[in-house]
Amino acid sequence: MNKKVAVILSGCGVYDGSEIYESVITLLRLDQRGATVQCFAPDRPQLHVIDHRTGEETGESRNVLTEAARLARGQIKDLREADAADFDALIIPGGFGAAKNLSDFASKGAACQVQPDVLAVAQAFARSDKPIGMMCIAPTMAAQIFGPGVLCTLGHDDDPAAVAAREMGAVHKACEVSEIVEDTQRKLVTTPAYMLAQSISEAASGIYKLVDRVLDLTHAK
């Protein structure tokens, strides 16, 4: 039976939404493995909109769900419609949107809060013992989803995001871009992706392993 995987997106674009390469690589690998995918995103305004040519804010207002629909080719639903009971696993790509639109980590660091609808969905998967994959900056949400002691990676131990994750109660493990870190007790799989990647192929090397392991864990009891 094909596995059903929920993917939470946070907009469209590395600086203000989901990292496009990470998202596409994730969706590609899930398709290659025969998984059925449903994308979700919060229906709310983005924190801000960035001109990706200059890195400057534009002053525009855009909606997270509307922007994420670009990545999902329109096949996306409001996160409030997500029910963990309908899926076998959850994956959250990175990009600054994970730290701006799914949480406020980008502005508050270790004092951040995960958005309530994101937290509720992710914790429902965790309570159901269903695997979750998180990449790039997204694992900064892990301690709030799983509680203190959760094992994850954001790449290098001395990265400010990794330092903040430890302050929030996570156990951080350094990891190369091509590898994954697994918390076997909690069925959480993480990989650095563009926290370390210098090319799309480098990002893909770890993301493919993450997707494969998350799918493998859907068979574990």
Coordinates of N, CA and C in Angstrom, one line a residue:
M1 N 0.8 -1.2 0.0 CA 0.0 0.0 0.0 C 0.9 1.3 0.0
N2 N 0.5 2.2 -0.8 CA 1.3 3.5 -0.9 C 1.1 4.2 0.4
K3 N 2.2 4.8 0.9 CA 2.2 5.6 2.1 C 1.7 7.0 1.8
K4 N 1.0 7.6 2.7 CA 0.4 9.0 2.6 C 1.3 9.9 3.5
V5 N 1.8 10.9 2.9 CA 2.7 11.8 3.6 C 2.2 13.3 3.5
A6 N 2.1 13.9 4.6 CA 1.8 15.3 4.7 C 3.0 16.1 4.6
V7 N 3.0 17.2 3.9 CA 4.2 18.1 3.8 C 3.7 19.5 4.1
I8 N 4.3 20.1 5.1 CA 4.0 21.5 5.5 C 4.9 22.5 4.9
L9 N 4.4 23.4 4.1 CA 5.2 24.4 3.5 C 4.9 25.8 4.2
S10 N 5.8 26.7 4.0 CA 5.8 28.0 4.7 C 5.9 29.2 3.8
G11 N 5.5 29.0 2.6 CA 5.5 30.1 1.6 C 6.4 29.6 0.4
C12 N 7.0 30.5 -0.3 CA 7.7 30.1 -1.5 C 8.9 31.0 -1.7
G13 N 10.1 30.5 -1.4 CA 11.3 31.3 -1.5 C 12.2 31.3 -0.2
V14 N 13.5 31.1 -0.4 CA 14.3 30.8 0.7 C 14.3 31.9 1.8
Y15 N 14.2 33.1 1.5 CA 14.3 34.2 2.5 C 13.0 34.5 3.2
D16 N 11.9 34.1 2.6 CA 10.6 34.5 3.3 C 9.6 33.3 3.3
G17 N 10.0 32.2 2.8 CA 9.1 31.0 2.7 C 9.8 29.7 2.7
S18 N 9.2 28.7 2.1 CA 9.9 27.4 2.0 C 11.1 27.5 1.0
E19 N 12.2 26.8 1.3 CA 13.3 26.8 0.4 C 12.9 25.9 -0.8
I20 N 12.9 26.5 -2.0 CA 12.3 25.9 -3.2 C 13.0 24.6 -3.5
Y21 N 14.3 24.6 -3.5 CA 15.0 23.3 -3.9 C 14.7 22.2 -2.9
E22 N 14.8 22.6 -1.6 CA 14.5 21.6 -0.6 C 13.1 21.0 -0.7
S23 N 12.1 21.9 -1.0 CA 10.8 21.4 -1.2 C 10.6 20.5 -2.4
V24 N 11.2 20.9 -3.5 CA 11.0 20.2 -4.8 C 11.8 18.8 -4.6
I25 N 13.0 18.8 -4.1 CA 13.7 17.6 -3.9 C 12.9 16.6 -3.0
T26 N 12.2 17.1 -1.9 CA 11.4 16.3 -1.1 C 10.2 15.7 -1.8
L27 N 9.5 16.6 -2.6 CA 8.4 16.1 -3.4 C 8.8 15.1 -4.5
L28 N 10.0 15.4 -5.1 CA 10.5 14.4 -6.1 C 10.8 13.1 -5.5
R29 N 11.5 13.0 -4.4 CA 11.8 11.8 -3.8 C 10.6 11.0 -3.3
L30 N 9.6 11.7 -2.7 CA 8.4 11.1 -2.3 C 7.7 10.4 -3.5
D31 N 7.7 11.1 -4.6 CA 7.0 10.6 -5.8 C 7.8 9.4 -6.3
Q32 N 9.1 9.5 -6.3 CA 10.0 8.3 -6.8 C 9.7 7.1 -5.9
R33 N 9.4 7.3 -4.7 CA 9.2 6.2 -3.8 C 7.7 5.7 -3.7
G34 N 6.9 6.4 -4.6 CA 5.5 5.9 -4.7 C 4.6 6.4 -3.6
A35 N 5.0 7.4 -2.9 CA 4.1 8.0 -1.8 C 3.1 8.9 -2.4
T36 N 1.9 8.9 -1.7 CA 0.9 9.9 -2.0 C 1.1 11.1 -1.1
V37 N 1.2 12.3 -1.7 CA 1.5 13.5 -0.9 C 0.4 14.5 -0.9
Q38 N 0.2 15.1 0.2 CA -0.7 16.3 0.3 C 0.1 17.4 1.0
C39 N 0.2 18.5 0.3 CA 0.8 19.7 0.9 C -0.2 20.6 1.7
F40 N 0.3 21.2 2.7 CA -0.5 22.1 3.6 C 0.4 23.3 3.8
A41 N -0.3 24.4 4.2 CA 0.3 25.6 4.6 C -0.6 26.4 5.5
P42 N -0.1 27.2 6.4 CA -1.0 28.1 7.2 C -1.6 29.2 6.3
D43 N -2.9 29.5 6.5 CA -3.6 30.5 5.8 C -3.5 31.8 6.6
R44 N -2.4 32.5 6.4 CA -2.1 33.7 7.2 C -1.1 34.6 6.4
P45 N -1.0 35.8 6.7 CA 0.0 36.7 6.1 C 1.5 36.2 6.4
Q46 N 2.4 36.4 5.5 CA 3.8 36.1 5.8 C 4.3 37.2 6.7
L47 N 5.4 36.9 7.4 CA 6.0 37.9 8.3 C 6.3 39.1 7.4
H48 N 7.0 38.9 6.3 CA 7.3 40.0 5.3 C 7.6 39.3 4.0
V49 N 7.8 40.2 3.0 CA 8.1 39.7 1.7 C 9.5 40.2 1.3
I50 N 10.4 39.3 0.8 CA 11.7 39.7 0.4 C 11.9 39.7 -1.1
D51 N 12.6 40.7 -1.6 CA 13.1 40.7 -3.0 C 14.3 39.8 -3.0
H52 N 14.2 38.6 -3.6 CA 15.3 37.7 -3.6 C 16.5 38.1 -4.5
R53 N 16.3 39.1 -5.3 CA 17.5 39.7 -6.0 C 18.4 40.5 -5.1
T54 N 17.7 41.2 -4.1 CA 18.5 42.2 -3.3 C 18.6 41.8 -1.9
G55 N 17.7 40.9 -1.4 CA 17.6 40.6 0.0 C 16.9 41.6 0.9
E56 N 16.3 42.6 0.2 CA 15.6 43.6 0.9 C 14.1 43.3 1.0
E57 N 13.5 43.9 2.1 CA 12.0 43.8 2.2 C 11.4 44.7 1.2
T58 N 10.2 44.2 0.6 CA 9.5 45.0 -0.4 C 8.4 45.8 0.1
G59 N 7.9 45.6 1.3 CA 6.8 46.3 1.8 C 5.4 45.7 1.4
E60 N 5.5 44.6 0.5 CA 4.3 44.0 0.1 C 3.7 43.1 1.2
S61 N 2.5 42.7 1.1 CA 1.9 41.7 1.9 C 1.4 40.5 1.1
R62 N 1.9 39.3 1.5 CA 1.5 38.1 0.8 C 1.0 37.0 1.8
N63 N 0.2 36.1 1.3 CA -0.3 35.0 2.1 C 0.5 33.8 2.0
V64 N 0.8 33.1 3.2 CA 1.6 31.9 3.2 C 1.0 30.8 2.3
L65 N -0.3 30.6 2.5 CA -0.9 29.5 1.7 C -0.9 29.8 0.2
T66 N -1.2 31.0 -0.1 CA -1.2 31.4 -1.6 C 0.1 31.2 -2.2
E67 N 1.2 31.7 -1.5 CA 2.5 31.6 -2.0 C 3.0 30.1 -2.1
A68 N 2.7 29.3 -1.0 CA 3.1 27.9 -1.0 C 2.4 27.1 -2.1
A69 N 1.2 27.6 -2.6 CA 0.5 26.9 -3.7 C 1.3 26.9 -5.0
R70 N 2.3 27.9 -5.1 CA 3.2 27.9 -6.3 C 4.0 26.7 -6.3
L71 N 4.5 26.3 -5.1 CA 5.4 25.1 -5.1 C 4.6 23.8 -5.3
A72 N 3.3 23.8 -4.8 CA 2.5 22.6 -4.9 C 1.7 22.5 -6.1
R73 N 1.9 23.4 -7.1 CA 1.2 23.5 -8.3 C -0.3 23.5 -8.1
G74 N -0.7 24.3 -7.0 CA -2.1 24.5 -6.7 C -2.7 23.4 -5.8
Q75 N -2.0 22.2 -5.7 CA -2.6 21.1 -4.9 C -2.1 21.2 -3.5
I76 N -2.8 22.1 -2.8 CA -2.5 22.4 -1.4 C -3.7 22.7 -0.6
K77 N -3.7 22.5 0.7 CA -4.8 22.8 1.6 C -4.4 23.6 2.8
D78 N -5.3 24.3 3.4 CA -5.1 25.0 4.6 C -4.7 24.1 5.7
L79 N -3.7 24.4 6.4 CA -3.1 23.5 7.5 C -4.2 23.1 8.5
R80 N -5.2 24.0 8.7 CA -6.3 23.6 9.6 C -7.1 22.4 9.2
E81 N -6.9 22.0 7.9 CA -7.6 20.8 7.4 C -6.8 19.5 7.6
A82 N -5.6 19.7 8.1 CA -4.7 18.5 8.2 C -5.1 17.7 9.4
D83 N -5.2 16.4 9.2 CA -5.5 15.4 10.3 C -4.5 14.3 10.2
A84 N -3.7 14.2 11.3 CA -2.7 13.2 11.4 C -3.2 11.8 11.1
A85 N -4.4 11.5 11.5 CA -5.0 10.2 11.3 C -5.1 9.8 9.8
D86 N -5.1 10.8 8.9 CA -5.2 10.5 7.5 C -3.8 10.2 6.8
F87 N -2.7 10.3 7.6 CA -1.4 10.2 7.0 C -0.5 9.2 7.8
D88 N 0.6 8.8 7.1 CA 1.5 7.9 7.7 C 2.8 8.6 8.2
A89 N 3.0 9.8 7.7 CA 4.2 10.6 8.1 C 4.0 12.1 7.7
L90 N 4.9 12.9 8.3 CA 5.0 14.3 8.1 C 6.4 14.7 7.8
I91 N 6.5 15.6 6.8 CA 7.8 16.2 6.5 C 7.7 17.7 6.4
I92 N 8.7 18.5 7.0 CA 8.7 19.9 6.9 C 10.0 20.4 6.3
P93 N 10.0 20.9 5.1 CA 11.2 21.5 4.5 C 11.6 22.8 5.2
G94 N 12.8 23.2 4.9 CA 13.3 24.4 5.6 C 13.1 25.7 4.8
G95 N 14.0 26.6 4.8 CA 13.8 27.9 4.3 C 13.5 28.8 5.5
F96 N 13.7 30.1 5.3 CA 13.5 31.1 6.4 C 12.0 31.1 6.8
G97 N 11.1 30.7 5.9 CA 9.7 30.7 6.2 C 9.4 29.8 7.4
A98 N 10.2 28.7 7.6 CA 9.9 27.8 8.8 C 10.2 28.6 10.1
A99 N 11.1 29.5 10.0 CA 11.5 30.3 11.2 C 10.8 31.7 11.2
K100 N 10.0 32.0 10.2 CA 9.3 33.3 10.2 C 7.7 33.1 10.1
N101 N 7.3 32.0 9.4 CA 5.9 31.8 9.3 C 5.3 30.6 10.0
L102 N 6.1 29.6 10.3 CA 5.7 28.5 11.1 C 6.0 28.7 12.5
S103 N 7.0 29.5 12.8 CA 7.4 29.9 14.2 C 8.0 31.3 14.1
D104 N 8.3 31.9 15.2 CA 9.0 33.2 15.2 C 10.5 33.1 15.6
F105 N 11.1 32.0 15.3 CA 12.5 31.7 15.7 C 13.4 32.8 15.1
A106 N 13.1 33.2 13.9 CA 14.0 34.2 13.2 C 14.1 35.5 14.0
S107 N 13.0 35.9 14.7 CA 13.1 37.1 15.5 C 13.3 36.9 16.9
K108 N 13.0 35.8 17.5 CA 13.0 35.6 18.9 C 14.0 34.5 19.4
G109 N 14.6 33.8 18.4 CA 15.6 32.8 18.8 C 15.1 31.8 19.8
A110 N 15.9 31.5 20.9 CA 15.5 30.5 21.8 C 14.2 30.8 22.6
A111 N 13.7 32.0 22.5 CA 12.5 32.4 23.2 C 11.3 32.3 22.2
C112 N 11.5 31.6 21.1 CA 10.4 31.6 20.1 C 9.3 30.7 20.5
Q113 N 8.2 30.8 19.7 CA 7.0 29.9 19.8 C 6.7 29.4 18.4
V114 N 6.3 28.1 18.4 CA 5.8 27.5 17.1 C 4.4 28.0 17.0
Q115 N 4.0 28.3 15.8 CA 2.6 28.8 15.6 C 1.6 27.7 16.0
P116 N 0.5 28.0 16.7 CA -0.3 27.0 17.3 C -0.9 25.9 16.4
D117 N -1.3 26.3 15.1 CA -1.8 25.3 14.2 C -0.7 24.4 13.7
V118 N 0.5 24.9 13.6 CA 1.7 24.0 13.2 C 2.0 23.1 14.3
L119 N 2.0 23.6 15.5 CA 2.4 22.8 16.7 C 1.3 21.7 16.9
A120 N 0.0 22.0 16.8 CA -1.0 21.0 17.0 C -0.9 19.9 16.0
V121 N -0.7 20.2 14.7 CA -0.6 19.1 13.7 C 0.7 18.3 13.9
A122 N 1.8 18.9 14.2 CA 3.0 18.1 14.4 C 2.9 17.3 15.6
Q123 N 2.4 17.8 16.7 CA 2.3 17.0 17.9 C 1.3 15.9 17.8
A124 N 0.3 16.0 16.9 CA -0.6 14.9 16.7 C 0.1 13.8 16.0
F125 N 1.0 14.1 15.0 CA 1.8 13.0 14.4 C 2.7 12.4 15.5
A126 N 3.3 13.2 16.3 CA 4.2 12.6 17.4 C 3.5 11.7 18.3
R127 N 2.3 12.2 18.8 CA 1.5 11.4 19.7 C 1.1 10.1 19.1
S128 N 0.9 10.1 17.8 CA 0.4 8.9 17.1 C 1.6 8.0 16.7
D129 N 2.8 8.3 17.1 CA 4.0 7.5 16.9 C 4.3 7.4 15.3
K130 N 4.0 8.5 14.6 CA 4.2 8.5 13.2 C 5.4 9.4 12.9
P131 N 6.3 8.9 12.0 CA 7.6 9.6 11.8 C 7.4 11.0 11.2
I132 N 8.4 11.9 11.6 CA 8.4 13.2 11.1 C 9.8 13.5 10.6
G133 N 9.9 14.1 9.5 CA 11.2 14.6 8.9 C 11.2 16.1 8.9
M134 N 12.4 16.6 9.3 CA 12.5 18.1 9.3 C 13.9 18.4 8.8
M135 N 14.0 19.5 8.0 CA 15.3 19.8 7.4 C 15.7 21.2 7.5
C136 N 17.0 21.5 7.4 CA 17.5 22.9 7.4 C 17.2 23.6 8.7
I137 N 16.5 24.7 8.7 CA 16.2 25.4 10.0 C 15.0 24.9 10.7
A138 N 14.2 24.0 10.0 CA 12.9 23.5 10.7 C 13.1 22.8 12.0
P139 N 14.3 22.1 12.2 CA 14.4 21.4 13.5 C 14.5 22.3 14.7
T140 N 14.6 23.6 14.5 CA 14.5 24.5 15.6 C 13.1 24.4 16.3
M141 N 12.2 23.8 15.7 CA 10.9 23.6 16.3 C 10.8 22.3 17.1
A142 N 11.8 21.5 17.0 CA 11.7 20.1 17.5 C 11.5 20.0 19.0
A143 N 12.1 20.9 19.8 CA 12.0 20.8 21.2 C 10.6 21.1 21.7
Q144 N 9.9 22.1 21.0 CA 8.5 22.4 21.3 C 7.6 21.3 20.9
I145 N 7.9 20.7 19.8 CA 7.0 19.6 19.3 C 7.1 18.3 20.2
F146 N 8.4 17.9 20.5 CA 8.6 16.7 21.1 C 9.0 16.8 22.6
G147 N 9.4 18.0 23.1 CA 9.8 18.1 24.4 C 11.3 18.0 24.6
P148 N 11.8 18.4 25.8 CA 13.3 18.3 26.0 C 13.9 17.0 25.8
G149 N 15.1 17.0 25.3 CA 15.8 15.8 25.1 C 15.7 15.2 23.7
V150 N 14.9 15.9 22.8 CA 14.8 15.4 21.4 C 16.2 15.6 20.7
L151 N 16.5 14.6 19.9 CA 17.8 14.6 19.2 C 17.5 15.1 17.8
C152 N 18.3 16.1 17.3 CA 18.2 16.6 16.0 C 19.5 17.2 15.5
T153 N 19.5 17.7 14.3 CA 20.7 18.3 13.8 C 20.3 19.6 13.0
L154 N 21.1 20.6 13.0 CA 21.0 21.8 12.2 C 22.4 22.0 11.5
G155 N 23.2 20.9 11.5 CA 24.5 21.0 10.8 C 25.6 21.0 11.8
H156 N 26.3 22.2 11.9 CA 27.5 22.3 12.8 C 27.0 22.7 14.2
D157 N 27.7 22.1 15.2 CA 27.4 22.4 16.6 C 27.5 23.8 17.0
D158 N 28.4 24.6 16.4 CA 28.5 26.0 16.8 C 27.7 27.0 16.0
D159 N 26.8 26.5 15.1 CA 25.9 27.3 14.4 C 24.9 28.0 15.4
P160 N 24.6 29.3 15.3 CA 23.7 29.9 16.2 C 22.4 29.2 16.4
A161 N 21.9 28.7 15.3 CA 20.6 27.9 15.4 C 20.7 26.7 16.2
A162 N 21.9 26.0 16.1 CA 22.1 24.8 17.0 C 22.3 25.2 18.4
V163 N 23.0 26.3 18.7 CA 23.1 26.8 20.1 C 21.7 27.1 20.6
A164 N 20.9 27.8 19.9 CA 19.6 28.1 20.3 C 18.7 26.9 20.6
A165 N 18.9 25.9 19.7 CA 18.1 24.6 19.8 C 18.5 23.9 21.2
R166 N 19.7 24.0 21.5 CA 20.2 23.4 22.8 C 19.6 24.2 24.0
E167 N 19.5 25.5 23.8 CA 18.9 26.3 24.9 C 17.5 26.0 25.1
M168 N 16.8 25.5 24.0 CA 15.4 25.2 24.1 C 15.1 23.8 24.6
G169 N 16.2 23.0 24.8 CA 16.1 21.7 25.3 C 16.4 20.5 24.4
A170 N 16.7 20.8 23.2 CA 17.1 19.8 22.2 C 18.5 19.3 22.4
V171 N 18.8 18.1 22.0 CA 20.1 17.5 22.0 C 20.6 17.6 20.6
H172 N 21.6 18.4 20.3 CA 22.1 18.6 19.0 C 23.2 17.7 18.6
K173 N 23.2 17.2 17.4 CA 24.3 16.3 16.9 C 24.8 16.9 15.6
A174 N 26.1 17.1 15.6 CA 26.7 17.6 14.3 C 26.5 16.6 13.2
C175 N 26.3 17.1 12.0 CA 26.0 16.2 10.9 C 26.4 16.8 9.6
E176 N 27.0 16.0 8.7 CA 27.4 16.5 7.4 C 26.1 16.6 6.5
V177 N 26.2 17.4 5.5 CA 25.1 17.7 4.6 C 24.5 16.4 4.0
S178 N 25.4 15.4 3.8 CA 24.9 14.2 3.1 C 24.3 13.2 4.0
E179 N 24.2 13.5 5.3 CA 23.8 12.5 6.3 C 22.5 12.9 7.0
I180 N 22.0 12.0 7.8 CA 20.8 12.3 8.6 C 21.1 12.0 10.1
V181 N 20.3 12.6 10.9 CA 20.3 12.2 12.3 C 18.9 11.7 12.7
E182 N 18.9 10.6 13.4 CA 17.6 10.0 13.8 C 17.4 9.9 15.3
D183 N 16.3 10.4 15.8 CA 15.9 10.1 17.2 C 15.0 8.9 17.1
T184 N 15.6 7.8 17.4 CA 14.9 6.5 17.3 C 13.6 6.4 18.2
Q185 N 13.7 7.0 19.4 CA 12.6 6.9 20.3 C 11.4 7.7 19.8
R186 N 11.7 8.9 19.2 CA 10.6 9.8 18.8 C 10.3 9.7 17.3
K187 N 11.0 8.9 16.5 CA 10.9 8.8 15.1 C 11.0 10.1 14.4
L188 N 12.0 10.9 14.8 CA 12.3 12.2 14.2 C 13.5 12.0 13.4
V189 N 13.5 12.4 12.1 CA 14.7 12.4 11.2 C 15.0 13.8 10.7
T190 N 16.2 14.2 10.9 CA 16.6 15.6 10.5 C 17.9 15.5 9.6
T191 N 18.0 16.5 8.8 CA 19.2 16.7 7.9 C 19.5 18.2 7.7
P192 N 20.8 18.6 7.6 CA 21.1 20.0 7.5 C 20.6 20.7 6.2
A193 N 20.6 20.0 5.1 CA 20.2 20.6 3.8 C 21.0 21.9 3.6
Y194 N 20.2 23.0 3.3 CA 20.9 24.3 3.0 C 21.5 25.0 4.2
M195 N 21.4 24.4 5.4 CA 22.3 24.9 6.5 C 23.7 24.8 6.1
L196 N 24.0 23.8 5.3 CA 25.4 23.5 4.9 C 25.6 23.4 3.4
A197 N 24.6 23.0 2.7 CA 24.7 22.7 1.2 C 25.3 23.9 0.4
Q198 N 26.2 23.6 -0.5 CA 26.7 24.5 -1.4 C 26.2 24.4 -2.8
S199 N 25.3 23.3 -3.0 CA 24.8 23.1 -4.3 C 23.5 22.3 -4.1
I200 N 22.7 22.2 -5.2 CA 21.4 21.5 -5.1 C 21.7 20.0 -4.9
S201 N 22.8 19.5 -5.6 CA 23.1 18.1 -5.4 C 23.5 17.7 -4.0
E202 N 24.2 18.6 -3.4 CA 24.6 18.4 -2.0 C 23.4 18.3 -1.1
A203 N 22.4 19.3 -1.3 CA 21.2 19.3 -0.5 C 20.4 18.0 -0.7
A204 N 20.4 17.5 -2.0 CA 19.6 16.3 -2.3 C 20.2 15.1 -1.6
S205 N 21.5 15.1 -1.4 CA 22.1 13.8 -0.9 C 21.6 13.5 0.5
G206 N 21.4 14.5 1.3 CA 20.8 14.3 2.7 C 19.3 14.2 2.6
I207 N 18.6 15.0 1.8 CA 17.2 15.0 1.8 C 16.6 13.6 1.3
Y208 N 17.3 13.0 0.3 CA 16.9 11.7 -0.2 C 16.9 10.7 0.9
K209 N 18.0 10.8 1.7 CA 18.2 9.8 2.9 C 17.1 10.1 3.9
L210 N 16.8 11.4 4.1 CA 15.7 11.7 5.1 C 14.4 11.1 4.6
V211 N 14.0 11.4 3.4 CA 12.7 10.9 2.9 C 12.7 9.3 2.9
D212 N 13.8 8.7 2.5 CA 13.8 7.2 2.5 C 13.6 6.7 3.9
R213 N 14.3 7.3 4.9 CA 14.2 6.8 6.3 C 12.8 7.1 6.9
V214 N 12.3 8.2 6.6 CA 10.9 8.5 7.1 C 9.9 7.5 6.5
L215 N 10.0 7.1 5.3 CA 9.1 6.1 4.7 C 9.4 4.8 5.3
D216 N 10.7 4.4 5.5 CA 11.0 3.2 6.2 C 10.4 3.1 7.6
L217 N 10.4 4.2 8.3 CA 9.8 4.2 9.7 C 8.3 4.1 9.7
T218 N 7.7 4.3 8.6 CA 6.2 4.1 8.6 C 5.9 2.6 8.7
H219 N 6.8 1.7 8.5 CA 6.6 0.3 8.7 C 7.0 -0.2 10.1
A220 N 7.7 0.7 10.8 CA 8.1 0.3 12.2 C 7.0 0.4 13.2
K221 N 6.9 -0.6 14.1 CA 5.9 -0.6 15.1 C 6.5 -0.4 16.5

